Amino acid sequence: MAGPDEPEHPHGEPAGADGVLILPPDVVHGPQLWQLARGSQVLDVNSSYAYLLWCRDFAATSVVALADEKVVGFVMGYLRPEAPDTLMIWQVAVDGSQRGNRLAARMLHDVLDRSAPRWMHTTVTPSNEASIRLFSGVARDRGTTIERRDLFAAELLPDEEGGAHEPEDLYVIGPLAGT
Ligand SMILES: CC(C)(COP(=O)(O)OP(=O)(O)OC[C@H]1O[C@@H](n2cnc3c(N)ncnc32)[C@H](O)[C@@H]1OP(=O)(O)O)[C@@H](O)C(=O)NCCC(=O)NCCS
């Protein structure tokens, strides 16, 4: 039973002081993930179907952040089939109204606590300073290192208009405590 100052939380982490609850996604959250990705103006937007599948099949390595039952953030991750001790983070997004409150960092720590990988990987475009700072901060918080490596060159990432996509650099965070 939650105390008077403590929101009820039938699943997931207790809501923080800001009332935001972090928990694994459900398929009902899929459309809101798609909308948040679209609204970010930064992320490559996958189909709404892809977000549904993600919420169904990769819930154990992903989280949503809910404020008043509305999705205000998400992390999409998976364990690499070839290296199941490696958590690959595909997308992270936080609604503009919630940025700067450490929500992205809290979501990443939550996914790390749940899946306990040895390594965390992500890819970031060179201009995405916020994302580089986010992952560097999580590495620092976990007392481990972060290393940049070349991964996907720009020519491997054509877009619909035939324009130039930035390269996607690989960031390797770890070793982590693991299981
Ligand atoms: C990147 C993003 C997820 C950060 O969310 P957030 O909840 O505001 O981030 P946090 O408050 O948890 O900040 C974590 C760290 O990143 C830093 N950071 C966050 N946004 C930053 C920005 N715009 N510029 C510089 N540093 C930034 C914070 O200072 C903090 O650093 P610290 O740990 O050293 O204190 C959010 O801006 C967003 O959704 N952007 C659009 C989508 C995107 O770029 N996703 C990442 C690529 S997958």
JSON list of C-alpha atoms and ligand atoms in Angstrom, two decimals, residues 40 42-43 90-94 98-105 128 130-131 133-134 137 140, ligand 1:
[
{"chain": "A", "resi": 40, "resn": "SER", "atom": "CA", "xyz": [11.67, 14.95, -31.66]},
{"chain": "A", "resi": 42, "resn": "VAL", "atom": "CA", "xyz": [15.95, 14.56, -34.60]},
{"chain": "A", "resi": 43, "resn": "LEU", "atom": "CA", "xyz": [15.23, 10.84, -34.58]},
{"chain": "A", "resi": 90, "resn": "TRP", "atom": "CA", "xyz": [18.42, 2.10, -30.69]},
{"chain": "A", "resi": 91, "resn": "GLN", "atom": "CA", "xyz": [16.43, 5.20, -29.76]},
{"chain": "A", "resi": 92, "resn": "VAL", "atom": "CA", "xyz": [15.99, 7.46, -26.74]},
{"chain": "A", "resi": 93, "resn": "ALA", "atom": "CA", "xyz": [13.50, 10.30, -26.66]},
{"chain": "A", "resi": 94, "resn": "VAL", "atom": "CA", "xyz": [12.16, 12.66, -24.01]},
{"chain": "A", "resi": 98, "resn": "GLN", "atom": "CA", "xyz": [10.42, 16.98, -19.53]},
{"chain": "A", "resi": 99, "resn": "ARG", "atom": "CA", "xyz": [13.94, 17.64, -20.79]},
{"chain": "A", "resi": 100, "resn": "GLY", "atom": "CA", "xyz": [16.73, 18.61, -18.43]},
{"chain": "A", "resi": 101, "resn": "ASN", "atom": "CA", "xyz": [15.23, 16.61, -15.53]},
{"chain": "A", "resi": 102, "resn": "ARG", "atom": "CA", "xyz": [17.59, 13.64, -15.93]},
{"chain": "A", "resi": 103, "resn": "LEU", "atom": "CA", "xyz": [14.70, 11.59, -17.30]},
{"chain": "A", "resi": 104, "resn": "ALA", "atom": "CA", "xyz": [16.74, 10.12, -20.18]},
{"chain": "A", "resi": 105, "resn": "ALA", "atom": "CA", "xyz": [19.54, 9.18, -17.76]},
{"chain": "A", "resi": 128, "resn": "ASN", "atom": "CA", "xyz": [23.98, 15.14, -31.58]},
{"chain": "A", "resi": 130, "resn": "ALA", "atom": "CA", "xyz": [22.90, 16.07, -26.24]},
{"chain": "A", "resi": 131, "resn": "SER", "atom": "CA", "xyz": [23.02, 12.35, -26.94]},
{"chain": "A", "resi": 133, "resn": "ARG", "atom": "CA", "xyz": [26.56, 14.00, -23.26]},
{"chain": "A", "resi": 134, "resn": "LEU", "atom": "CA", "xyz": [23.75, 11.69, -22.13]},
{"chain": "A", "resi": 137, "resn": "GLY", "atom": "CA", "xyz": [27.07, 10.90, -18.19]},
{"chain": "A", "resi": 140, "resn": "ARG", "atom": "CA", "xyz": [30.46, 8.30, -15.60]},
{"chain": "B", "resi": 1, "resn": "LIG", "atom": "C1", "xyz": [18.79, 13.56, -25.85]},
{"chain": "B", "resi": 1, "resn": "LIG", "atom": "C2", "xyz": [17.58, 13.56, -24.92]},
{"chain": "B", "resi": 1, "resn": "LIG", "atom": "C3", "xyz": [17.01, 12.16, -24.87]},
{"chain": "B", "resi": 1, "resn": "LIG", "atom": "C4", "xyz": [18.06, 14.01, -23.50]},
{"chain": "B", "resi": 1, "resn": "LIG", "atom": "O1", "xyz": [16.96, 13.91, -22.61]},
{"chain": "B", "resi": 1, "resn": "LIG", "atom": "P1", "xyz": [16.99, 14.62, -21.15]},
{"chain": "B", "resi": 1, "resn": "LIG", "atom": "O2", "xyz": [16.01, 13.88, -20.29]},
{"chain": "B", "resi": 1, "resn": "LIG", "atom": "O3", "xyz": [16.81, 16.07, -21.29]},
{"chain": "B", "resi": 1, "resn": "LIG", "atom": "O4", "xyz": [18.48, 14.31, -20.67]},
{"chain": "B", "resi": 1, "resn": "LIG", "atom": "P2", "xyz": [18.99, 14.28, -19.14]},
{"chain": "B", "resi": 1, "resn": "LIG", "atom": "O5", "xyz": [18.33, 15.39, -18.39]},
{"chain": "B", "resi": 1, "resn": "LIG", "atom": "O6", "xyz": [18.82, 12.89, -18.61]},
{"chain": "B", "resi": 1, "resn": "LIG", "atom": "O7", "xyz": [20.53, 14.64, -19.29]},
{"chain": "B", "resi": 1, "resn": "LIG", "atom": "C5", "xyz": [21.53, 13.64, -19.22]},
{"chain": "B", "resi": 1, "resn": "LIG", "atom": "C6", "xyz": [22.88, 14.31, -19.46]},
{"chain": "B", "resi": 1, "resn": "LIG", "atom": "O8", "xyz": [22.92, 14.84, -20.81]},
{"chain": "B", "resi": 1, "resn": "LIG", "atom": "C7", "xyz": [23.15, 16.25, -20.78]},
{"chain": "B", "resi": 1, "resn": "LIG", "atom": "N1", "xyz": [22.29, 16.86, -21.80]},
{"chain": "B", "resi": 1, "resn": "LIG", "atom": "C8", "xyz": [20.98, 16.59, -22.05]},
{"chain": "B", "resi": 1, "resn": "LIG", "atom": "N2", "xyz": [20.53, 17.38, -23.03]},
{"chain": "B", "resi": 1, "resn": "LIG", "atom": "C9", "xyz": [21.58, 18.17, -23.40]},
{"chain": "B", "resi": 1, "resn": "LIG", "atom": "C10", "xyz": [21.74, 19.19, -24.37]},
{"chain": "B", "resi": 1, "resn": "LIG", "atom": "N3", "xyz": [20.72, 19.57, -25.17]},
{"chain": "B", "resi": 1, "resn": "LIG", "atom": "N4", "xyz": [22.97, 19.77, -24.50]},
{"chain": "B", "resi": 1, "resn": "LIG", "atom": "C11", "xyz": [24.01, 19.37, -23.73]},
{"chain": "B", "resi": 1, "resn": "LIG", "atom": "N5", "xyz": [23.91, 18.42, -22.77]},
{"chain": "B", "resi": 1, "resn": "LIG", "atom": "C12", "xyz": [22.71, 17.83, -22.62]},
{"chain": "B", "resi": 1, "resn": "LIG", "atom": "C13", "xyz": [22.73, 16.70, -19.40]},
{"chain": "B", "resi": 1, "resn": "LIG", "atom": "O9", "xyz": [23.41, 17.88, -19.01]},
{"chain": "B", "resi": 1, "resn": "LIG", "atom": "C14", "xyz": [23.14, 15.51, -18.56]},
{"chain": "B", "resi": 1, "resn": "LIG", "atom": "O10", "xyz": [24.54, 15.55, -18.34]},
{"chain": "B", "resi": 1, "resn": "LIG", "atom": "P3", "xyz": [25.16, 15.16, -16.90]},
{"chain": "B", "resi": 1, "resn": "LIG", "atom": "O11", "xyz": [24.82, 13.70, -16.65]},
{"chain": "B", "resi": 1, "resn": "LIG", "atom": "O12", "xyz": [26.62, 15.40, -17.09]},
{"chain": "B", "resi": 1, "resn": "LIG", "atom": "O13", "xyz": [24.50, 16.07, -15.90]},
{"chain": "B", "resi": 1, "resn": "LIG", "atom": "C15", "xyz": [16.49, 14.57, -25.39]},
{"chain": "B", "resi": 1, "resn": "LIG", "atom": "O14", "xyz": [17.09, 15.86, -25.59]},
{"chain": "B", "resi": 1, "resn": "LIG", "atom": "C16", "xyz": [15.79, 14.17, -26.69]},
{"chain": "B", "resi": 1, "resn": "LIG", "atom": "O15", "xyz": [14.78, 13.45, -26.67]},
{"chain": "B", "resi": 1, "resn": "LIG", "atom": "N6", "xyz": [16.34, 14.60, -27.85]},
{"chain": "B", "resi": 1, "resn": "LIG", "atom": "C17", "xyz": [15.76, 14.25, -29.16]},
{"chain": "B", "resi": 1, "resn": "LIG", "atom": "C18", "xyz": [15.99, 12.78, -29.52]},
{"chain": "B", "resi": 1, "resn": "LIG", "atom": "C19", "xyz": [17.45, 12.38, -29.44]},
{"chain": "B", "resi": 1, "resn": "LIG", "atom": "O16", "xyz": [18.34, 13.10, -29.88]},
{"chain": "B", "resi": 1, "resn": "LIG", "atom": "N7", "xyz": [17.69, 11.17, -28.89]},
{"chain": "B", "resi": 1, "resn": "LIG", "atom": "C20", "xyz": [19.05, 10.64, -28.72]},
{"chain": "B", "resi": 1, "resn": "LIG", "atom": "C21", "xyz": [19.53, 9.87, -29.87]},
{"chain": "B", "resi": 1, "resn": "LIG", "atom": "S1", "xyz": [18.89, 8.20, -29.90]}
]
